[in-house]
mmCIF file of C-alpha atoms in Angstrom:
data_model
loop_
_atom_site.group_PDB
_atom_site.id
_atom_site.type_symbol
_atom_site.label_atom_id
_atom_site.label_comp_id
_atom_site.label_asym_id
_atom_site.label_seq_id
_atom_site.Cartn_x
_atom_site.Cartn_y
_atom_site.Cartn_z
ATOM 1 C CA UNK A 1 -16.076 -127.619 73.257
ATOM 2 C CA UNK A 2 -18.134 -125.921 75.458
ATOM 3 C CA UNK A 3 -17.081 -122.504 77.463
ATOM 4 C CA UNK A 4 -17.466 -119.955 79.750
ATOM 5 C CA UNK A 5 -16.112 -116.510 78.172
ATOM 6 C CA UNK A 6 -15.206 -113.393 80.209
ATOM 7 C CA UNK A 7 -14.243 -109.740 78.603
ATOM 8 C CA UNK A 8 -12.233 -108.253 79.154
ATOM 9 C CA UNK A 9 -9.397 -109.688 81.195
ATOM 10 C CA UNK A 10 -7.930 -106.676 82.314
ATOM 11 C CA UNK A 11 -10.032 -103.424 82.752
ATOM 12 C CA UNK A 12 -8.886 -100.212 84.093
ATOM 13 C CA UNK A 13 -11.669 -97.412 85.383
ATOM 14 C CA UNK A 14 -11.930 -94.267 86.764
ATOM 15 C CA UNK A 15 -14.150 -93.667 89.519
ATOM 16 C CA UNK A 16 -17.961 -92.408 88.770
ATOM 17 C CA UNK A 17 -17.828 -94.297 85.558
ATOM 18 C CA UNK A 18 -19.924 -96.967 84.392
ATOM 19 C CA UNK A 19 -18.698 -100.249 83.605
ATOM 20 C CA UNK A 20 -19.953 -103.355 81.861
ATOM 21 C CA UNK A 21 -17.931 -106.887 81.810
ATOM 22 C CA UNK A 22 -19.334 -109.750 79.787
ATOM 23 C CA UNK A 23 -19.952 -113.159 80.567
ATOM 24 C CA UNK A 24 -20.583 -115.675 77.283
ATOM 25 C CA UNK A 25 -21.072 -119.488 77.750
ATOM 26 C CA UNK A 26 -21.823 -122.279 75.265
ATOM 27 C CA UNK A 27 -22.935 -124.928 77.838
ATOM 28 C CA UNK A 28 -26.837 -123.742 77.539
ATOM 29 C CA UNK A 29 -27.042 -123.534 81.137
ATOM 30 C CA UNK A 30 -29.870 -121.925 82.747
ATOM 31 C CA UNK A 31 -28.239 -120.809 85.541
ATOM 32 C CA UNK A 32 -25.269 -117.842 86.143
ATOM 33 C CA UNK A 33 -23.425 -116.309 88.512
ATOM 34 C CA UNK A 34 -21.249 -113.074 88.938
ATOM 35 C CA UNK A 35 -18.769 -113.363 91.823
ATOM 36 C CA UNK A 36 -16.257 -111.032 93.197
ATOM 37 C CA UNK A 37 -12.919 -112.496 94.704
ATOM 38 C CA UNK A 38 -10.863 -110.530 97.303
ATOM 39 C CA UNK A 39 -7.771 -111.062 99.534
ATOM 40 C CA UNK A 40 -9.289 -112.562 102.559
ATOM 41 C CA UNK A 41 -12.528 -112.757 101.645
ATOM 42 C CA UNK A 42 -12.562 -115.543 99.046
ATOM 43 C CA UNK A 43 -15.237 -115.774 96.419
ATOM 44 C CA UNK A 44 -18.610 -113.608 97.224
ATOM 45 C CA UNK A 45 -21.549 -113.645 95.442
ATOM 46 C CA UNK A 46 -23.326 -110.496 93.582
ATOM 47 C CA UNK A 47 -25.993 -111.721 91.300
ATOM 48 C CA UNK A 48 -27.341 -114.756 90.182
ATOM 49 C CA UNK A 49 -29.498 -115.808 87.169
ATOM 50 C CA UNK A 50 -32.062 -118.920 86.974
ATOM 51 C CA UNK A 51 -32.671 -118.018 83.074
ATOM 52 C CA UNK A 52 -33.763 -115.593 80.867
ATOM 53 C CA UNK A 53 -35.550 -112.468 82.208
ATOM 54 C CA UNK A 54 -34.408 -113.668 85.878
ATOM 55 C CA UNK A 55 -32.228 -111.941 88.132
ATOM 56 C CA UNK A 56 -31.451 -111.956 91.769
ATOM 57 C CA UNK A 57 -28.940 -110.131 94.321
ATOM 58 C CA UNK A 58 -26.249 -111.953 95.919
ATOM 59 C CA UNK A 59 -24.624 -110.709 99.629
ATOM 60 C CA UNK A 60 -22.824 -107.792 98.147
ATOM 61 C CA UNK A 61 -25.111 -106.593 95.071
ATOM 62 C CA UNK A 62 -24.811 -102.491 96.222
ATOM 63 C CA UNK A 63 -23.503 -100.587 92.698
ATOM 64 C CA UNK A 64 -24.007 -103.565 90.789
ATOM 65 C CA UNK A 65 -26.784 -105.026 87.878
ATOM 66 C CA UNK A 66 -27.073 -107.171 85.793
ATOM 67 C CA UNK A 67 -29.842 -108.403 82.935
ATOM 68 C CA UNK A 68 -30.436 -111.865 81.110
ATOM 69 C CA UNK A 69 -31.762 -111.174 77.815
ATOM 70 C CA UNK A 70 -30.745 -114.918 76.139
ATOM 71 C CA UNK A 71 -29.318 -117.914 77.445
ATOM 72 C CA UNK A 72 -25.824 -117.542 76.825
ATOM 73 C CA UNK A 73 -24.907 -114.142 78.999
ATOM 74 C CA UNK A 74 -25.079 -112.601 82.035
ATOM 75 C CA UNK A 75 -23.356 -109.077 81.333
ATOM 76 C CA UNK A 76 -22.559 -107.160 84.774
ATOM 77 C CA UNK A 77 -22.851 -102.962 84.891
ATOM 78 C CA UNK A 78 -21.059 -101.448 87.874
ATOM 79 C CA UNK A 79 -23.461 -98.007 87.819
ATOM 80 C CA UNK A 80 -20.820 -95.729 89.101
ATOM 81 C CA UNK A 81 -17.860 -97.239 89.889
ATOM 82 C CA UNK A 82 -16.123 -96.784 93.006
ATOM 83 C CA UNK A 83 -12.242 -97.860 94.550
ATOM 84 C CA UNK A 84 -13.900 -100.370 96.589
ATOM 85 C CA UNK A 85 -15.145 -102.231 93.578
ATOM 86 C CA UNK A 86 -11.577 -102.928 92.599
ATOM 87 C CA UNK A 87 -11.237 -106.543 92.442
ATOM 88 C CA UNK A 88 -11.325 -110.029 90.234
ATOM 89 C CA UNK A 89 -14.516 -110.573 89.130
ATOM 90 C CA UNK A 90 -15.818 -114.535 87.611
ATOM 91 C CA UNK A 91 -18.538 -115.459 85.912
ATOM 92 C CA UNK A 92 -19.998 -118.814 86.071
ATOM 93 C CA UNK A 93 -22.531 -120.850 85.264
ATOM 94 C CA UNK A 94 -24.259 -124.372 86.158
ATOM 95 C CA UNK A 95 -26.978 -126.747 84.788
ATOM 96 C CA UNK A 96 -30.520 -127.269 86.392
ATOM 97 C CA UNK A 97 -29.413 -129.995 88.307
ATOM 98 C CA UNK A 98 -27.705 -130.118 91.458
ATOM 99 C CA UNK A 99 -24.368 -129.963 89.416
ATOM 100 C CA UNK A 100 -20.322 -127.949 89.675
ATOM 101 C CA UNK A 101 -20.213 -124.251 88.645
ATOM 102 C CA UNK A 102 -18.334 -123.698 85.290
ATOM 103 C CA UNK A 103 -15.946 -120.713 85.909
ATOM 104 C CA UNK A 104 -14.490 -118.222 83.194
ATOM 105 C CA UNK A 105 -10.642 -116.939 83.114
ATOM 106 C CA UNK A 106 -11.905 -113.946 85.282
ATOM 107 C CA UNK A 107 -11.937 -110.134 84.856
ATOM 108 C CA UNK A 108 -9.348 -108.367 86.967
ATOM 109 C CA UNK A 109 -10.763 -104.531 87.258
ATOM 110 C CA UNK A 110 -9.001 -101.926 88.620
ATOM 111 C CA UNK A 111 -10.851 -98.507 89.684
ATOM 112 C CA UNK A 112 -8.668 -95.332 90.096
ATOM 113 C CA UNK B 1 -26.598 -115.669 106.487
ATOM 114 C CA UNK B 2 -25.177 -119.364 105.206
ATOM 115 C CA UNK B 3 -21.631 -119.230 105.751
ATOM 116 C CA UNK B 4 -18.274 -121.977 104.860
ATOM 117 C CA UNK B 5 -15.703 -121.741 107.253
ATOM 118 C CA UNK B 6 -11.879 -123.067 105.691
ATOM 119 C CA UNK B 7 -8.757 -121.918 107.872
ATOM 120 C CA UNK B 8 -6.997 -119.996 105.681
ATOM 121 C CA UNK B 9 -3.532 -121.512 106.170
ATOM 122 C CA UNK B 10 -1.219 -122.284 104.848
ATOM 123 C CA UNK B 11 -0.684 -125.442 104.832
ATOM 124 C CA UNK B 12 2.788 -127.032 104.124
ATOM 125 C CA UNK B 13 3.320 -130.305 103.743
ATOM 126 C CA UNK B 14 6.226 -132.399 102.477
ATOM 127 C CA UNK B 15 6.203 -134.036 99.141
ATOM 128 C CA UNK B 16 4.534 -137.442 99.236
ATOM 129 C CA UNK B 17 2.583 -136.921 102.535
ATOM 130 C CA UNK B 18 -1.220 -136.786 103.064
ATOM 131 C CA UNK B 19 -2.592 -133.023 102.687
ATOM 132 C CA UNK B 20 -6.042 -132.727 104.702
ATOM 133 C CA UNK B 21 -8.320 -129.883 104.128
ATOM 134 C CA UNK B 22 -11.461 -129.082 106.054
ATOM 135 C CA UNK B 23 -14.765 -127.308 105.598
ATOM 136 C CA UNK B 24 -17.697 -126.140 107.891
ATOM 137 C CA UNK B 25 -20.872 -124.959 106.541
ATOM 138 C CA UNK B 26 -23.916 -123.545 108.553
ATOM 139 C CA UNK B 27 -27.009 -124.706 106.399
ATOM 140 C CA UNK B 28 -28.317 -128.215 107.429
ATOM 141 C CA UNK B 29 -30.254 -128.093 104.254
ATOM 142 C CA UNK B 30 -26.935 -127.958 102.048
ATOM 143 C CA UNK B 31 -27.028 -130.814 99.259
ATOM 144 C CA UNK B 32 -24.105 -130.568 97.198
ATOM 145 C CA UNK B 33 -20.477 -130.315 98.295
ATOM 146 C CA UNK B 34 -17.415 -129.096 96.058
ATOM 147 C CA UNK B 35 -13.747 -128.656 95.935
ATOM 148 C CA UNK B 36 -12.076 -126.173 93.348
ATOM 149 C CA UNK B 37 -8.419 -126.029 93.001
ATOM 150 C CA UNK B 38 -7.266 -122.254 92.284
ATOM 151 C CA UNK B 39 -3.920 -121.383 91.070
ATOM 152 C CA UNK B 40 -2.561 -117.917 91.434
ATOM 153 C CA UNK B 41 -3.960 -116.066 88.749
ATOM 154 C CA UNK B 42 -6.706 -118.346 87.668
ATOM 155 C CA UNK B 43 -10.033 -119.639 88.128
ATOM 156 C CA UNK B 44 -11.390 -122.191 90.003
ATOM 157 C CA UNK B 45 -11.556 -125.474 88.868
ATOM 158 C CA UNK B 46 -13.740 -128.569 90.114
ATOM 159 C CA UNK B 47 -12.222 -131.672 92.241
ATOM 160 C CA UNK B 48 -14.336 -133.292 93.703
ATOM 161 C CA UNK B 49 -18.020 -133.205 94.625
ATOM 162 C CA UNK B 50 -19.595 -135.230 97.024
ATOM 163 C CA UNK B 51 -23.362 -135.683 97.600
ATOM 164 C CA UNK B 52 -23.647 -138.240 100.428
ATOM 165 C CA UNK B 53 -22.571 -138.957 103.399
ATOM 166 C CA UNK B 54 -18.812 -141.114 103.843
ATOM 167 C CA UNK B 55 -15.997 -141.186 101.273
ATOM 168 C CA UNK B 56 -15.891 -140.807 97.724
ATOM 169 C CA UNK B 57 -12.617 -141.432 95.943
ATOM 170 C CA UNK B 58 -11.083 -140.160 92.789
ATOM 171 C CA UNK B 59 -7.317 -141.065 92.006
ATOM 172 C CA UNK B 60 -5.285 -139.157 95.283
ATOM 173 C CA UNK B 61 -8.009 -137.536 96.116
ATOM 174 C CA UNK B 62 -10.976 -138.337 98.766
ATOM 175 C CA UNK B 63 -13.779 -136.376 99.762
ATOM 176 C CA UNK B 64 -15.150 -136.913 102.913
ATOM 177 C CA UNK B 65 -18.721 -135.372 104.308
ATOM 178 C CA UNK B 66 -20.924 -135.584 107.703
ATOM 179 C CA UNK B 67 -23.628 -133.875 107.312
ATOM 180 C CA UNK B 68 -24.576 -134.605 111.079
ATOM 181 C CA UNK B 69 -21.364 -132.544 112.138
ATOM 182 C CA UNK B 70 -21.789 -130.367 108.821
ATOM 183 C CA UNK B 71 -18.156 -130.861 107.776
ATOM 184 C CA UNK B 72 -16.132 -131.949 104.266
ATOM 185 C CA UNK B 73 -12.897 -132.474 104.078
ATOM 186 C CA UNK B 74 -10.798 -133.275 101.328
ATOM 187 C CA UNK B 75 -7.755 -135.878 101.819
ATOM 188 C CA UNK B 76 -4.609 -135.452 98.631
ATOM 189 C CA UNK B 77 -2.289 -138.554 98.922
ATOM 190 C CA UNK B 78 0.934 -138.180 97.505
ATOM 191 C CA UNK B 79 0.546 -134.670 97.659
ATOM 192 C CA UNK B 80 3.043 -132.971 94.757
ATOM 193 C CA UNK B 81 4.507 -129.717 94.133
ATOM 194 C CA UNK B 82 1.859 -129.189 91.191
ATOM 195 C CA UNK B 83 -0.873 -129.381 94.335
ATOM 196 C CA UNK B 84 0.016 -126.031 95.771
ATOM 197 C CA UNK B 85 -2.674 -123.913 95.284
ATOM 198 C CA UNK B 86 -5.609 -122.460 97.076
ATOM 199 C CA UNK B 87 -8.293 -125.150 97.575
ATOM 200 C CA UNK B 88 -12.204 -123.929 97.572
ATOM 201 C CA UNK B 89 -15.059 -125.452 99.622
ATOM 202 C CA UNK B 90 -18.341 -125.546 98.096
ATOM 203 C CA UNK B 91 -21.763 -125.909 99.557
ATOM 204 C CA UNK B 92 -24.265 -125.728 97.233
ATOM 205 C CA UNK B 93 -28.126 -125.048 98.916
ATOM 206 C CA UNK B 94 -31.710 -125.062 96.626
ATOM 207 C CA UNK B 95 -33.107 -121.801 96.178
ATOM 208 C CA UNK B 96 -36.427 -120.620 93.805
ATOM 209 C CA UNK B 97 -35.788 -124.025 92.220
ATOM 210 C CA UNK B 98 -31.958 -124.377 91.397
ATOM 211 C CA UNK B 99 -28.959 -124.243 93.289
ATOM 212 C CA UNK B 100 -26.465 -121.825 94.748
ATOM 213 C CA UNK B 101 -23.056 -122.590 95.396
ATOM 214 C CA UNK B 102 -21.266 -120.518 98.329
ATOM 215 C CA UNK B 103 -17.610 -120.615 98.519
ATOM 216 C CA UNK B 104 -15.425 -120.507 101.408
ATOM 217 C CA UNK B 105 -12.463 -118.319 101.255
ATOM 218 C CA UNK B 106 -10.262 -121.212 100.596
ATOM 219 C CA UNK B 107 -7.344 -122.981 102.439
ATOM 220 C CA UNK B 108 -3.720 -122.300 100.765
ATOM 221 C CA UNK B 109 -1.827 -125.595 100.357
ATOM 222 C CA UNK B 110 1.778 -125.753 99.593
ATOM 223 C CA UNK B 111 3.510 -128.727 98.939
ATOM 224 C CA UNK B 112 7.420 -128.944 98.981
ATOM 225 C CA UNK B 113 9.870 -130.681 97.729
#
């Protein structure tokens, strides 16, 4: 079956360094998404890809990249990590047409 | 900025009553409209989606858009103990030739016994 992969699940940072989650999906879709989730703030969005060698910024893309070398994933870099970047991150993705987002299990980071 | 208003909640309801959830959203030119269920400690998960206006059913649950008043709701009949969770409105707008989905921060629904 087709999937949405996130790694790791549980990450735990100091602040300053650099850190890369990964985002792996089998559904050949063309476009993903990096979100952040927070307590009161619900799901917000930081980058978004339409396919390979595309990339955009969401609403809160400050200290964040990402690059789409193939289809299949979306890995986001947090430059220089920071406590405010401490949060649940999920990957998704979605077809070309006007279709749901495909989430992964979610990466629950922790900066200290 | 295009923004999806939920009240936060929660929302309580007994078991076996009707559990209504609402959604604003700012962009007139919104096409697609989603509901993700979200248990504590997981991901979202699709519901519904709804592309037209009126009702769209799907076992106890019914979406409902107006796009005039630029509001979805979502209607869970028989609402269960296993329904309590944090339900997600999404409004999904075209951009540089696909779509992006923007999430409100979700309505907490807790059914009990």
């Amino acid at each position: 079956d087709a999937e949405i992969t996130q790694s790791p699940r549980h990450k735990i940072t100091e602040t300053g360094r650099q850190v890369t989650l990964a985002c792996h999906q089998t559904w050949n879709h063309n476009n993903m998404f990096w979100y952040r989730q927070d307590l009161g703030h619900g799901l917000r969005l930081i980058h978004y890809s339409y396919g390979v060698q595309d990339t955009n910024k969401g609403e809160v893309s400050d200290g964040y990249s990402v690059s789409r070398s193939n289809t299949e994933d979306l890995p986001l870099t947090l430059e220089s990590a920071a406590s405010s970047q401490t949060s649940v991150y999920f990957c998704a993705s979605s077809g070309n047409r006007n279709t749901e987002a495909f989430f992964g299990q979610g990466t629950r980071l922790t900066v200290v | 900025q295009k923004e999806v208003e939920q009240n936060s909640g929660p929302l309580s309801v007994p078991e076996g009553a009707i559990a209504s959830l609402n959604c604003t959203y700012s962009d007139r030119g919104s096409q697609s409209f989603f509901w993700y269920r979200q248990y504590s400690g997981k991901s979202p998960e699709l519901i519904m989606f709804i592309y037209s206006n009126g009702d769209k059913e799907d076992g106890r649950f019914t979406a409902q858009l107006n796009k005039a008043s630029q509001y979805v709701s979502l209607l869970i009949r028989d609402s269960q103990p296993s329904d309590s969770a944090t339900y997600l409105c999404a409004v999904s707008h075209a951009s540089g030739g696909s779509y992006i989905p923007t999430f409100g921060r979700g309505t907490s629904l807790i059914v009990h016994p």
